[in-house]
Amino acid sequence: MRISDYVANYILELLEENEDESVEIKRNELANTIGCVPSQINYVITSRFTPEQGYLVESQRGGGGYIRITRMSYNKESYIMHIMHNIGDTLDAATAKSILHSLSQKQAVQANTLKAMAAAVSNQAYAVVPQEKRDQLRASVFKNMLITQL
């Protein structure tokens, strides 16, 4: 298991233990507990605990600083609206794939629909579109597909 997987699983376990779906961690203490460098904690938090994946991350800097990770709870409709709001005007294929994974994990969209959405936002689907327009078109298509799920 990679250290990033271990860190992510550790944080997820902390979240599961807390009924309020929130956990406060001190980056240096967590790094010492796990046996890694603090920058690895930062990497995991910024890549795996994003709004697109249903998390809110707040940080307080300084000597008594902490990082608070909150699992946002949504019903299907509000979760999809949250995703649509966060997409913006452009969407790259990797981010689209991450969002689809999150939708799958939360069972917000049926499996067959997810497969169709994945095909529709893949790089192959935009091969004939000029490079500078792909992410803009992908965002528009993805948002329209999400609207059908409301």
mmCIF file of C-alpha atoms in Angstrom:
data_model
loop_
_atom_site.group_PDB
_atom_site.id
_atom_site.type_symbol
_atom_site.label_atom_id
_atom_site.label_comp_id
_atom_site.label_asym_id
_atom_site.label_seq_id
_atom_site.Cartn_x
_atom_site.Cartn_y
_atom_site.Cartn_z
ATOM 1 C CA MET A 1 0.000 0.000 0.000
ATOM 2 C CA ARG A 2 1.349 3.431 -0.928
ATOM 3 C CA ILE A 3 1.852 5.977 1.829
ATOM 4 C CA SER A 4 -0.762 8.266 0.245
ATOM 5 C CA ASP A 5 -3.321 5.440 0.394
ATOM 6 C CA TYR A 6 -2.425 4.791 4.013
ATOM 7 C CA VAL A 7 -2.790 8.485 4.939
ATOM 8 C CA ALA A 8 -6.148 8.735 3.133
ATOM 9 C CA ASN A 9 -7.451 5.573 4.822
ATOM 10 C CA TYR A 10 -6.283 6.828 8.215
ATOM 11 C CA ILE A 11 -8.158 10.117 7.746
ATOM 12 C CA LEU A 12 -11.253 8.256 6.514
ATOM 13 C CA GLU A 13 -11.152 6.070 9.640
ATOM 14 C CA LEU A 14 -10.971 9.201 11.801
ATOM 15 C CA LEU A 15 -13.992 10.591 9.971
ATOM 16 C CA GLU A 16 -15.908 7.338 10.500
ATOM 17 C CA GLU A 17 -15.201 7.472 14.239
ATOM 18 C CA ASN A 18 -16.658 10.980 14.552
ATOM 19 C CA GLU A 19 -20.422 11.201 14.414
ATOM 20 C CA ASP A 20 -20.349 14.836 13.318
ATOM 21 C CA GLU A 21 -18.561 13.831 10.087
ATOM 22 C CA SER A 22 -15.675 16.197 10.860
ATOM 23 C CA VAL A 23 -12.144 15.720 12.098
ATOM 24 C CA GLU A 24 -9.394 18.139 13.100
ATOM 25 C CA ILE A 25 -5.830 17.064 12.545
ATOM 26 C CA LYS A 26 -2.459 18.633 13.119
ATOM 27 C CA ARG A 27 -0.371 18.044 10.046
ATOM 28 C CA ASN A 28 2.970 17.537 11.815
ATOM 29 C CA GLU A 29 1.472 15.256 14.465
ATOM 30 C CA LEU A 30 -0.258 13.133 11.834
ATOM 31 C CA ALA A 31 2.956 12.932 9.810
ATOM 32 C CA ASN A 32 4.842 11.748 12.906
ATOM 33 C CA THR A 33 2.130 9.214 13.756
ATOM 34 C CA ILE A 34 2.137 7.746 10.265
ATOM 35 C CA GLY A 35 5.864 8.118 9.654
ATOM 36 C CA CYS A 36 5.876 10.399 6.650
ATOM 37 C CA VAL A 37 6.724 14.001 5.844
ATOM 38 C CA PRO A 38 4.094 16.737 6.301
ATOM 39 C CA SER A 39 4.048 17.503 2.578
ATOM 40 C CA GLN A 40 2.608 14.015 1.976
ATOM 41 C CA ILE A 41 -0.276 14.908 4.280
ATOM 42 C CA ASN A 42 -0.834 18.072 2.212
ATOM 43 C CA TYR A 43 -0.806 16.076 -1.020
ATOM 44 C CA VAL A 44 -3.408 13.609 0.227
ATOM 45 C CA ILE A 45 -5.689 16.330 1.553
ATOM 46 C CA THR A 46 -5.537 18.437 -1.620
ATOM 47 C CA SER A 47 -5.998 15.471 -3.955
ATOM 48 C CA ARG A 48 -8.443 13.205 -2.108
ATOM 49 C CA PHE A 49 -10.498 15.456 0.122
ATOM 50 C CA THR A 50 -11.820 17.969 -2.391
ATOM 51 C CA PRO A 51 -15.246 19.608 -2.729
ATOM 52 C CA GLU A 52 -15.833 17.483 -5.841
ATOM 53 C CA GLN A 53 -15.402 14.417 -3.668
ATOM 54 C CA GLY A 54 -17.738 15.758 -0.998
ATOM 55 C CA TYR A 55 -15.330 17.265 1.535
ATOM 56 C CA LEU A 56 -14.773 20.725 2.960
ATOM 57 C CA VAL A 57 -11.242 21.463 4.145
ATOM 58 C CA GLU A 58 -10.475 24.387 6.431
ATOM 59 C CA SER A 59 -7.097 25.244 7.874
ATOM 60 C CA GLN A 60 -5.874 27.380 10.732
ATOM 61 C CA ARG A 61 -2.235 28.332 10.453
ATOM 62 C CA GLY A 62 0.165 29.038 13.271
ATOM 63 C CA GLY A 63 1.453 27.232 16.342
ATOM 64 C CA GLY A 64 -1.932 25.887 17.371
ATOM 65 C CA GLY A 65 -2.980 25.388 13.790
ATOM 66 C CA TYR A 66 -5.060 22.539 12.499
ATOM 67 C CA ILE A 67 -6.706 21.189 9.396
ATOM 68 C CA ARG A 68 -10.426 20.456 9.685
ATOM 69 C CA ILE A 69 -11.888 18.003 7.190
ATOM 70 C CA THR A 70 -15.662 17.789 7.034
ATOM 71 C CA ARG A 71 -17.615 15.244 5.051
ATOM 72 C CA MET A 72 -20.484 17.113 3.500
ATOM 73 C CA SER A 73 -23.761 15.295 3.601
ATOM 74 C CA TYR A 74 -26.142 15.909 0.752
ATOM 75 C CA ASN A 75 -29.163 14.341 -0.720
ATOM 76 C CA LYS A 76 -28.735 13.329 -4.354
ATOM 77 C CA GLU A 77 -30.122 16.546 -5.825
ATOM 78 C CA SER A 78 -28.138 18.940 -3.648
ATOM 79 C CA TYR A 79 -24.962 16.898 -4.188
ATOM 80 C CA ILE A 80 -25.362 17.101 -7.964
ATOM 81 C CA MET A 81 -26.105 20.837 -7.722
ATOM 82 C CA HIS A 82 -22.973 21.276 -5.596
ATOM 83 C CA ILE A 83 -20.889 19.530 -8.250
ATOM 84 C CA MET A 84 -22.402 21.612 -11.042
ATOM 85 C CA HIS A 85 -21.667 24.804 -9.122
ATOM 86 C CA ASN A 86 -18.026 23.805 -8.610
ATOM 87 C CA ILE A 87 -17.302 22.759 -12.194
ATOM 88 C CA GLY A 88 -17.007 26.273 -13.578
ATOM 89 C CA ASP A 89 -16.471 27.077 -17.256
ATOM 90 C CA THR A 90 -13.875 24.395 -17.970
ATOM 91 C CA LEU A 91 -13.398 20.766 -16.976
ATOM 92 C CA ASP A 92 -10.418 18.559 -17.803
ATOM 93 C CA ALA A 93 -10.763 14.813 -18.314
ATOM 94 C CA ALA A 94 -8.959 13.874 -15.083
ATOM 95 C CA THR A 95 -11.232 16.042 -12.945
ATOM 96 C CA ALA A 96 -14.296 14.686 -14.751
ATOM 97 C CA LYS A 97 -13.126 11.146 -13.985
ATOM 98 C CA SER A 98 -12.656 12.058 -10.318
ATOM 99 C CA ILE A 99 -16.159 13.543 -10.136
ATOM 100 C CA LEU A 100 -17.629 10.440 -11.770
ATOM 101 C CA HIS A 101 -15.855 8.285 -9.191
ATOM 102 C CA SER A 102 -17.344 10.398 -6.419
ATOM 103 C CA LEU A 103 -20.829 10.136 -7.956
ATOM 104 C CA SER A 104 -20.355 6.372 -8.068
ATOM 105 C CA GLN A 105 -19.182 6.171 -4.447
ATOM 106 C CA LYS A 106 -22.209 8.136 -3.276
ATOM 107 C CA GLN A 107 -24.518 6.155 -5.578
ATOM 108 C CA ALA A 108 -25.914 9.444 -6.891
ATOM 109 C CA VAL A 109 -26.040 8.187 -10.491
ATOM 110 C CA GLN A 110 -26.798 4.695 -11.811
ATOM 111 C CA ALA A 111 -23.902 2.602 -13.130
ATOM 112 C CA ASN A 112 -25.073 2.545 -16.764
ATOM 113 C CA THR A 113 -25.478 6.317 -16.735
ATOM 114 C CA LEU A 114 -22.003 6.723 -15.257
ATOM 115 C CA LYS A 115 -20.539 4.665 -18.109
ATOM 116 C CA ALA A 116 -22.265 6.859 -20.680
ATOM 117 C CA MET A 117 -21.100 9.992 -18.889
ATOM 118 C CA ALA A 118 -17.523 8.695 -18.765
ATOM 119 C CA ALA A 119 -17.561 8.094 -22.510
ATOM 120 C CA ALA A 120 -19.045 11.532 -23.153
ATOM 121 C CA VAL A 121 -16.343 13.379 -21.196
ATOM 122 C CA SER A 122 -13.360 11.270 -22.267
ATOM 123 C CA ASN A 123 -10.509 12.775 -24.261
ATOM 124 C CA GLN A 124 -11.393 10.481 -27.172
ATOM 125 C CA ALA A 125 -14.834 12.091 -27.458
ATOM 126 C CA TYR A 126 -13.201 15.470 -28.121
ATOM 127 C CA ALA A 127 -10.453 14.385 -30.503
ATOM 128 C CA VAL A 128 -11.909 16.436 -33.383
ATOM 129 C CA VAL A 129 -12.433 19.536 -31.211
ATOM 130 C CA PRO A 130 -9.596 22.098 -31.157
ATOM 131 C CA GLN A 131 -7.467 21.621 -28.026
ATOM 132 C CA GLU A 132 -8.214 25.100 -26.661
ATOM 133 C CA LYS A 133 -11.994 24.431 -26.690
ATOM 134 C CA ARG A 134 -12.101 20.874 -25.304
ATOM 135 C CA ASP A 135 -12.302 21.616 -21.600
ATOM 136 C CA GLN A 136 -14.932 24.300 -22.130
ATOM 137 C CA LEU A 137 -17.106 21.966 -24.209
ATOM 138 C CA ARG A 138 -16.552 19.086 -21.757
ATOM 139 C CA ALA A 139 -17.781 21.282 -18.859
ATOM 140 C CA SER A 140 -20.907 22.241 -20.770
ATOM 141 C CA VAL A 141 -21.698 18.654 -21.787
ATOM 142 C CA PHE A 142 -21.046 17.332 -18.281
ATOM 143 C CA LYS A 143 -23.274 19.938 -16.633
ATOM 144 C CA ASN A 144 -26.065 19.142 -19.072
ATOM 145 C CA MET A 145 -25.758 15.433 -18.318
ATOM 146 C CA LEU A 146 -25.907 16.174 -14.595
ATOM 147 C CA ILE A 147 -29.066 18.236 -15.057
ATOM 148 C CA THR A 148 -30.802 15.133 -16.404
ATOM 149 C CA GLN A 149 -30.138 13.415 -13.067
ATOM 150 C CA LEU A 150 -32.076 15.958 -11.001
#
